[in-house]
Short mmCIF file of C-alpha atoms in Angstrom, two decimals:
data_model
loop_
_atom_site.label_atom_id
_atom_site.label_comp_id
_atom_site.label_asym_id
_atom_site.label_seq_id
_atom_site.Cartn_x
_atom_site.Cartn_y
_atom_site.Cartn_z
CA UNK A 1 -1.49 2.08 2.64
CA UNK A 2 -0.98 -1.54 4.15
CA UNK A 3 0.68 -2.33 0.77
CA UNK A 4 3.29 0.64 1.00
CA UNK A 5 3.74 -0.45 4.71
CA UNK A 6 4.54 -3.92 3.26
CA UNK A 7 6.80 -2.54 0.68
CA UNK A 8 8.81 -0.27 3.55
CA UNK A 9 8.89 -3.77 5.32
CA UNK A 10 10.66 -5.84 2.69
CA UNK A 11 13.10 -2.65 2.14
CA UNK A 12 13.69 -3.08 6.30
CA UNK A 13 14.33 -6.83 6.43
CA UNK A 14 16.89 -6.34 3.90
CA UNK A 15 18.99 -3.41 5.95
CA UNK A 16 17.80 -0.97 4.23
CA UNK A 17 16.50 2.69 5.33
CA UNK A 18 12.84 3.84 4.42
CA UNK A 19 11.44 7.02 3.98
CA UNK A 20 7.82 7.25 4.53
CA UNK A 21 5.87 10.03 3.84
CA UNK A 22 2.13 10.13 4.60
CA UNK A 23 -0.54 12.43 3.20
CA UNK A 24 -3.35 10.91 4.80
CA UNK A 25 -2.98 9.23 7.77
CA UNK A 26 -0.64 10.28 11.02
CA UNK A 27 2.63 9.50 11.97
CA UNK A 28 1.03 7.15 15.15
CA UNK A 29 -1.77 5.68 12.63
CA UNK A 30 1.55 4.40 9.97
CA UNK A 31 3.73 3.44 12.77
CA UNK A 32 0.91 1.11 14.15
CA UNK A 33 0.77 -0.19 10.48
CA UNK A 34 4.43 -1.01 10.86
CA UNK A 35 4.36 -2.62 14.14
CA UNK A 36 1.53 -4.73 12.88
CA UNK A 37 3.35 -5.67 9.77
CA UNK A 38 6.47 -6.88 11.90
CA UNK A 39 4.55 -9.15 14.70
CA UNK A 40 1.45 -9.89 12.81
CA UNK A 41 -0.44 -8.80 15.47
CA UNK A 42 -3.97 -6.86 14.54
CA UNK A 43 -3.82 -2.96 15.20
CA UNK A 44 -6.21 -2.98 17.97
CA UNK A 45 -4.66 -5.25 20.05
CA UNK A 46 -0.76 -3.85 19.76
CA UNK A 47 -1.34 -1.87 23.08
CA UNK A 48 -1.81 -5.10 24.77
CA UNK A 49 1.56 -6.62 23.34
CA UNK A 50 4.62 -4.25 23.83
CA UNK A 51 6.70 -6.84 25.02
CA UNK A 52 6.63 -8.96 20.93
CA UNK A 53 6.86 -5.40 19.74
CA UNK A 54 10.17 -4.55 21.20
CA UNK A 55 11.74 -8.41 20.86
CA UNK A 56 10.50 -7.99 17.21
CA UNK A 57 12.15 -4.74 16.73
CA UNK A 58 15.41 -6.16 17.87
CA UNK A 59 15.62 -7.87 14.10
CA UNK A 60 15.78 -4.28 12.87
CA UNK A 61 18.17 -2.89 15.31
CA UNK A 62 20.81 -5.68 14.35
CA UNK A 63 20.29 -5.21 10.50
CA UNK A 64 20.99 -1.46 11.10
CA UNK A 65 17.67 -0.39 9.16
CA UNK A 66 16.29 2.94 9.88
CA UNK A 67 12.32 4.19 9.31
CA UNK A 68 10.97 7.71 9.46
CA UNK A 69 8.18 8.53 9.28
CA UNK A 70 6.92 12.26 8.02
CA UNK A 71 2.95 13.15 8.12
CA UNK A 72 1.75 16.09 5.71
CA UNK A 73 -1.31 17.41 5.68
CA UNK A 74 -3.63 16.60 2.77
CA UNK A 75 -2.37 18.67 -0.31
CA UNK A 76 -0.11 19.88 2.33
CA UNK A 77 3.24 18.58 0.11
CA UNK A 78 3.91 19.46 -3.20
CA UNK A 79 7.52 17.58 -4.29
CA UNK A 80 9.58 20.45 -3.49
CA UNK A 81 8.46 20.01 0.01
CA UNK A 82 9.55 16.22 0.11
CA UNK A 83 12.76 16.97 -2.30
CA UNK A 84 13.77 19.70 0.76
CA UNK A 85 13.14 17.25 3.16
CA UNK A 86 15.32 14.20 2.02
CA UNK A 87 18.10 17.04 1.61
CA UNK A 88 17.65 17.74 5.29
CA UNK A 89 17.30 14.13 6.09
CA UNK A 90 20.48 13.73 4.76
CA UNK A 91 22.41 16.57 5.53
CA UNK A 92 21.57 15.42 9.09
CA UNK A 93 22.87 11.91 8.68
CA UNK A 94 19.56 9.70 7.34
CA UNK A 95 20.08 8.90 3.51
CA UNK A 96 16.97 6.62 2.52
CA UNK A 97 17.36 3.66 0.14
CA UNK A 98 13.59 3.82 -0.08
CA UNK A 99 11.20 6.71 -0.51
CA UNK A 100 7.20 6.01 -0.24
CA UNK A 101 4.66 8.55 -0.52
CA UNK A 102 1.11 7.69 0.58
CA UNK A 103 0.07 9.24 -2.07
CA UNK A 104 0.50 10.88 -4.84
CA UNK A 105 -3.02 11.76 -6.11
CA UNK A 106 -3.63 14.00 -2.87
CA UNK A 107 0.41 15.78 -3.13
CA UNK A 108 0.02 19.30 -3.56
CA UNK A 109 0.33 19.57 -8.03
CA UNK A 110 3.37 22.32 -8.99
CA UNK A 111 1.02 24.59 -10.43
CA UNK A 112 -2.77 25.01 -11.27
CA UNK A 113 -4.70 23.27 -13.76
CA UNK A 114 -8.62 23.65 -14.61
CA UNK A 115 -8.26 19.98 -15.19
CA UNK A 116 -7.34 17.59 -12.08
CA UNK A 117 -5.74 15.07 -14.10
CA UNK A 118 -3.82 17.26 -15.28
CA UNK A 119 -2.61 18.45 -11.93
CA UNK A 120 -1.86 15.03 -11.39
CA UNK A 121 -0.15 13.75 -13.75
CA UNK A 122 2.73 17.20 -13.46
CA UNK A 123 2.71 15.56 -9.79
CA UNK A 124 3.51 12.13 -10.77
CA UNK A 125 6.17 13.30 -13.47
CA UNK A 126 8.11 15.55 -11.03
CA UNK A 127 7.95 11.91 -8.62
CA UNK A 128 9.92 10.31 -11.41
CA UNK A 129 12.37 13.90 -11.51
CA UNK A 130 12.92 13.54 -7.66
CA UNK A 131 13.65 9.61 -7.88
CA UNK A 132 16.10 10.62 -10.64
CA UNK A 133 17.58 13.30 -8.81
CA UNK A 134 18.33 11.30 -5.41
CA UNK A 135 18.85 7.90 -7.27
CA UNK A 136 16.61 6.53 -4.63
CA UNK A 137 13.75 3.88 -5.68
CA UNK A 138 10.01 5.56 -4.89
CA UNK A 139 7.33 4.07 -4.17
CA UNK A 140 3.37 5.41 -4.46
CA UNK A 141 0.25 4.38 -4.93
CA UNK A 142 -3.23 5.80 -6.56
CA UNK A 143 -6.92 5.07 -7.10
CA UNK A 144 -8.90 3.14 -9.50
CA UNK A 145 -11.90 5.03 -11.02
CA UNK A 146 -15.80 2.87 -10.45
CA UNK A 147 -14.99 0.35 -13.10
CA UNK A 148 -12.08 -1.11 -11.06
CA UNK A 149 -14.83 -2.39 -9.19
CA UNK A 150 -16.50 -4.16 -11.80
CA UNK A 151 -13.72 -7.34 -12.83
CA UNK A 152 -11.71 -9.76 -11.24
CA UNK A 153 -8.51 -7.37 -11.71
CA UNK A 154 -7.99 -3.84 -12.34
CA UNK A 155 -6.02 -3.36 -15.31
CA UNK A 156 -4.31 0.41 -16.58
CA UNK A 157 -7.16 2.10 -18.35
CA UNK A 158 -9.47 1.29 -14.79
CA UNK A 159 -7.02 3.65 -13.56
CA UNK A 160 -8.64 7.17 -12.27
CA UNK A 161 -7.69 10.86 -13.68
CA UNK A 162 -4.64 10.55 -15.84
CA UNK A 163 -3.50 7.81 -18.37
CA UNK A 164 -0.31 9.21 -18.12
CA UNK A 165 0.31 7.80 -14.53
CA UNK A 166 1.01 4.51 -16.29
CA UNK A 167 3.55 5.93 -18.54
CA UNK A 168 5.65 7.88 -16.65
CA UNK A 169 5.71 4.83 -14.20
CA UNK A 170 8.34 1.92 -14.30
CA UNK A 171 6.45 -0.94 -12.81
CA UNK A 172 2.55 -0.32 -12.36
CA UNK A 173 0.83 -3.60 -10.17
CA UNK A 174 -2.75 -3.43 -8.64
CA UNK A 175 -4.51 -5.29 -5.75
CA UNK A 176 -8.45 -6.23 -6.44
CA UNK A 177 -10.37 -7.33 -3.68
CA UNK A 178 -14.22 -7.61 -3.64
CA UNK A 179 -16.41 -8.45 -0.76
CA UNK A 180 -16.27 -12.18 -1.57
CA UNK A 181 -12.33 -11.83 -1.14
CA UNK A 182 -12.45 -9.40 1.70
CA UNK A 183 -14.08 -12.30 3.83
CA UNK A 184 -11.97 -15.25 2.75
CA UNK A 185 -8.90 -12.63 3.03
CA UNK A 186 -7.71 -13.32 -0.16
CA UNK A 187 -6.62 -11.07 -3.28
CA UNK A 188 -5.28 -10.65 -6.82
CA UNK A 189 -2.37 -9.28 -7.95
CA UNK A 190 -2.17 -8.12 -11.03
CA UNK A 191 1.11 -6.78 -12.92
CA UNK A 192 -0.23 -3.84 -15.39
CA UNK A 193 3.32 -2.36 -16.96
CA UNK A 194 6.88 -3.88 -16.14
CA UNK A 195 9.49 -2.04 -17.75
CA UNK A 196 12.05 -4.86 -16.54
CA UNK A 197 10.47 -7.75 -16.94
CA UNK A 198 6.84 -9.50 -18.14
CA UNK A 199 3.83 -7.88 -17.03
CA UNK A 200 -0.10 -9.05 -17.58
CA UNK A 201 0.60 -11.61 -14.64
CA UNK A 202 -2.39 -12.00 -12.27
CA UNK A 203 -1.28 -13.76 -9.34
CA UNK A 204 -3.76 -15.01 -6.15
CA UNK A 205 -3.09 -13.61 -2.61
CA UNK A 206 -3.79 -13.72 0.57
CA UNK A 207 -4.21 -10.46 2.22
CA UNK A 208 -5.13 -9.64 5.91
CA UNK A 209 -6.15 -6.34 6.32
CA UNK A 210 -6.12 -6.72 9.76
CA UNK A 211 -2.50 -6.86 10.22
CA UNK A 212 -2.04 -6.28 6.41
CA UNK A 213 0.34 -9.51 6.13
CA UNK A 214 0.39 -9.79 2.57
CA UNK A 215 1.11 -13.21 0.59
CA UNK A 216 1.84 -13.95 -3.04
CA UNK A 217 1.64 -17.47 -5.08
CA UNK A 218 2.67 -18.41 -8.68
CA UNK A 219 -1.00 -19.33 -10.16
CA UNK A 220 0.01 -23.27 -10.66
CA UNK A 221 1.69 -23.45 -6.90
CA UNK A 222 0.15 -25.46 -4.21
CA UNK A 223 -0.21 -22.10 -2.24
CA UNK A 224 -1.63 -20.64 -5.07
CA UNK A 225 -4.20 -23.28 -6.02
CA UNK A 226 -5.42 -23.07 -2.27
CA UNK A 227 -5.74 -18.70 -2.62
CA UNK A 228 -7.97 -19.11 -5.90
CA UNK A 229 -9.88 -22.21 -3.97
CA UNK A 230 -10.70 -20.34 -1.06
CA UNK A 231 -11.58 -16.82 -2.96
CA UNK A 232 -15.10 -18.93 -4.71
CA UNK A 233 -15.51 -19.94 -1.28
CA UNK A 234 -15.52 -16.05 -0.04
CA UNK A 235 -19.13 -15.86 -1.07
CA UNK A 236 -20.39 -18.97 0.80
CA UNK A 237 -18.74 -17.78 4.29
CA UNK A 238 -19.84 -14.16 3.61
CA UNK A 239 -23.87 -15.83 3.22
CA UNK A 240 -23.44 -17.66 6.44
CA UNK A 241 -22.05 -14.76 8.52
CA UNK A 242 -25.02 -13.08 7.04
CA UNK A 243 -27.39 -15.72 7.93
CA UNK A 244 -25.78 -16.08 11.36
CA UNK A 245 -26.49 -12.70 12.19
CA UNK A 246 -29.78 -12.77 11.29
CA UNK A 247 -30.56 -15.34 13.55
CA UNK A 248 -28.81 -13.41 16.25
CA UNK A 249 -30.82 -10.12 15.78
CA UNK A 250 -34.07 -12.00 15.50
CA UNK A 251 -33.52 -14.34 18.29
CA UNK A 252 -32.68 -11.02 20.54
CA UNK A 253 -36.45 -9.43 19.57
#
């Protein structure tokens, strides 16, 4: 979710109007995701800083960029359901430049199939239909299977149900972070298919998921040098928060 929140966010800073549909969270849950996103503030601690919130908001209201936001209940949505909303959306004045669904895997499939990934992948190709159909760029994301969790990046075939996914799509990217990473806030980036331009490209991160500020380096950058530094240290700071709470609960008996 952070990373569609981070992809509506580049779509706003450029004027443009985002559609975001959520299947799993709630309208209030997303739009702190936003807010957080624009003042890098953590979610827990927006309440306490309305004031940054609205003067950051002001960038938005001079670029003229619009975000909805639309909750659906978990297999709630099938694509007819968004396809008649964007129609209303824009019979009513709203025409997105951006749709992103949050996500597809848990959409409501067009018909039934004994087989789930087969379900989901009739989902995923009526996505591509409906981005077709509206001209509009869409955005989604989906799960790896257990294997994902195995290497330093999850690559196409660690993808979970259906293959196809990764052929109907026209840019496939994932975002690997293991517990190491999750402590020194870093991540890779890895580009899986690119139907415009090289893919196979890992590239080191650093991701907060805190306020999910999201940061991307070339691998031979100075940034980038310091991301892949900092992600061997990950282990090393994880041990001593380990060892630091140890002491704490022992020194408390």
């Amino acid at each position: 979710t952070w990373i569609l929140v981070s992809i509506g966010v580049a779509a706003l800073n450029l004027g443009k109007n985002v559609l975001h549909y959520s299947l799993e969270l709630s309208e209030g849950m997303i739009a702190q995701r936003y807010y957080s996103r624009f003042t890098g503030i953590y979610s827990e601690n927006l309440e306490y800083e309305i004031d940054e919130i609205k003067t950051k908001l002001q960038k938005y209201i001079k670029l003229n960029s619009k975000l909805v936001i639309k909750e659906y209940p978990t297999k709630g949505a099938s694509v007819n359901t968004i396809r008649s909303h964007i129609q209303k959306s824009i019979s009513l004045g709203y025409s997105p430049d951006l749709i992103i669904i949050d996500y597809g895997d848990i959409m409501k499939p067009p018909q039934f199939f004994k087989e789930k990934r087969l379900q989901i992948g009739n989902i995923f190709e009526d996505l591509r239909g409906l981005a077709g159909e509206f001209g509009i760029p869409t955005w989604t994301a989906t799960q790896s299977n257990r294997s994902g969790n195995e290497g330093s990046i999850v690559t196409g075939e660690q993808v979970s149900e259906d293959y196809s996914k990764m052929m109907i799509a026209d840019l496939v990217f994932s975002i690997q972070r293991k517990i190491e990473d999750k402590t020194a806030k870093t991540a890779r980036i890895h580009i899986i298919k690119n139907r415009f331009g090289p893919d196979g490209l890992t590239f080191p991160s650093k991701f907060d998921a805190g306020n999910g500020l999201l940061s991307m380096y070339e691998d031979t950058s100075v940034e980038g040098k310091s991301a892949k530094k900092e992600m061997g240290q990950g282990g090393e700071v994880l041990r001593k928060m380990l060892k630091e709470k140890y002491i704490d609960i022992e020194g408390s008996k």
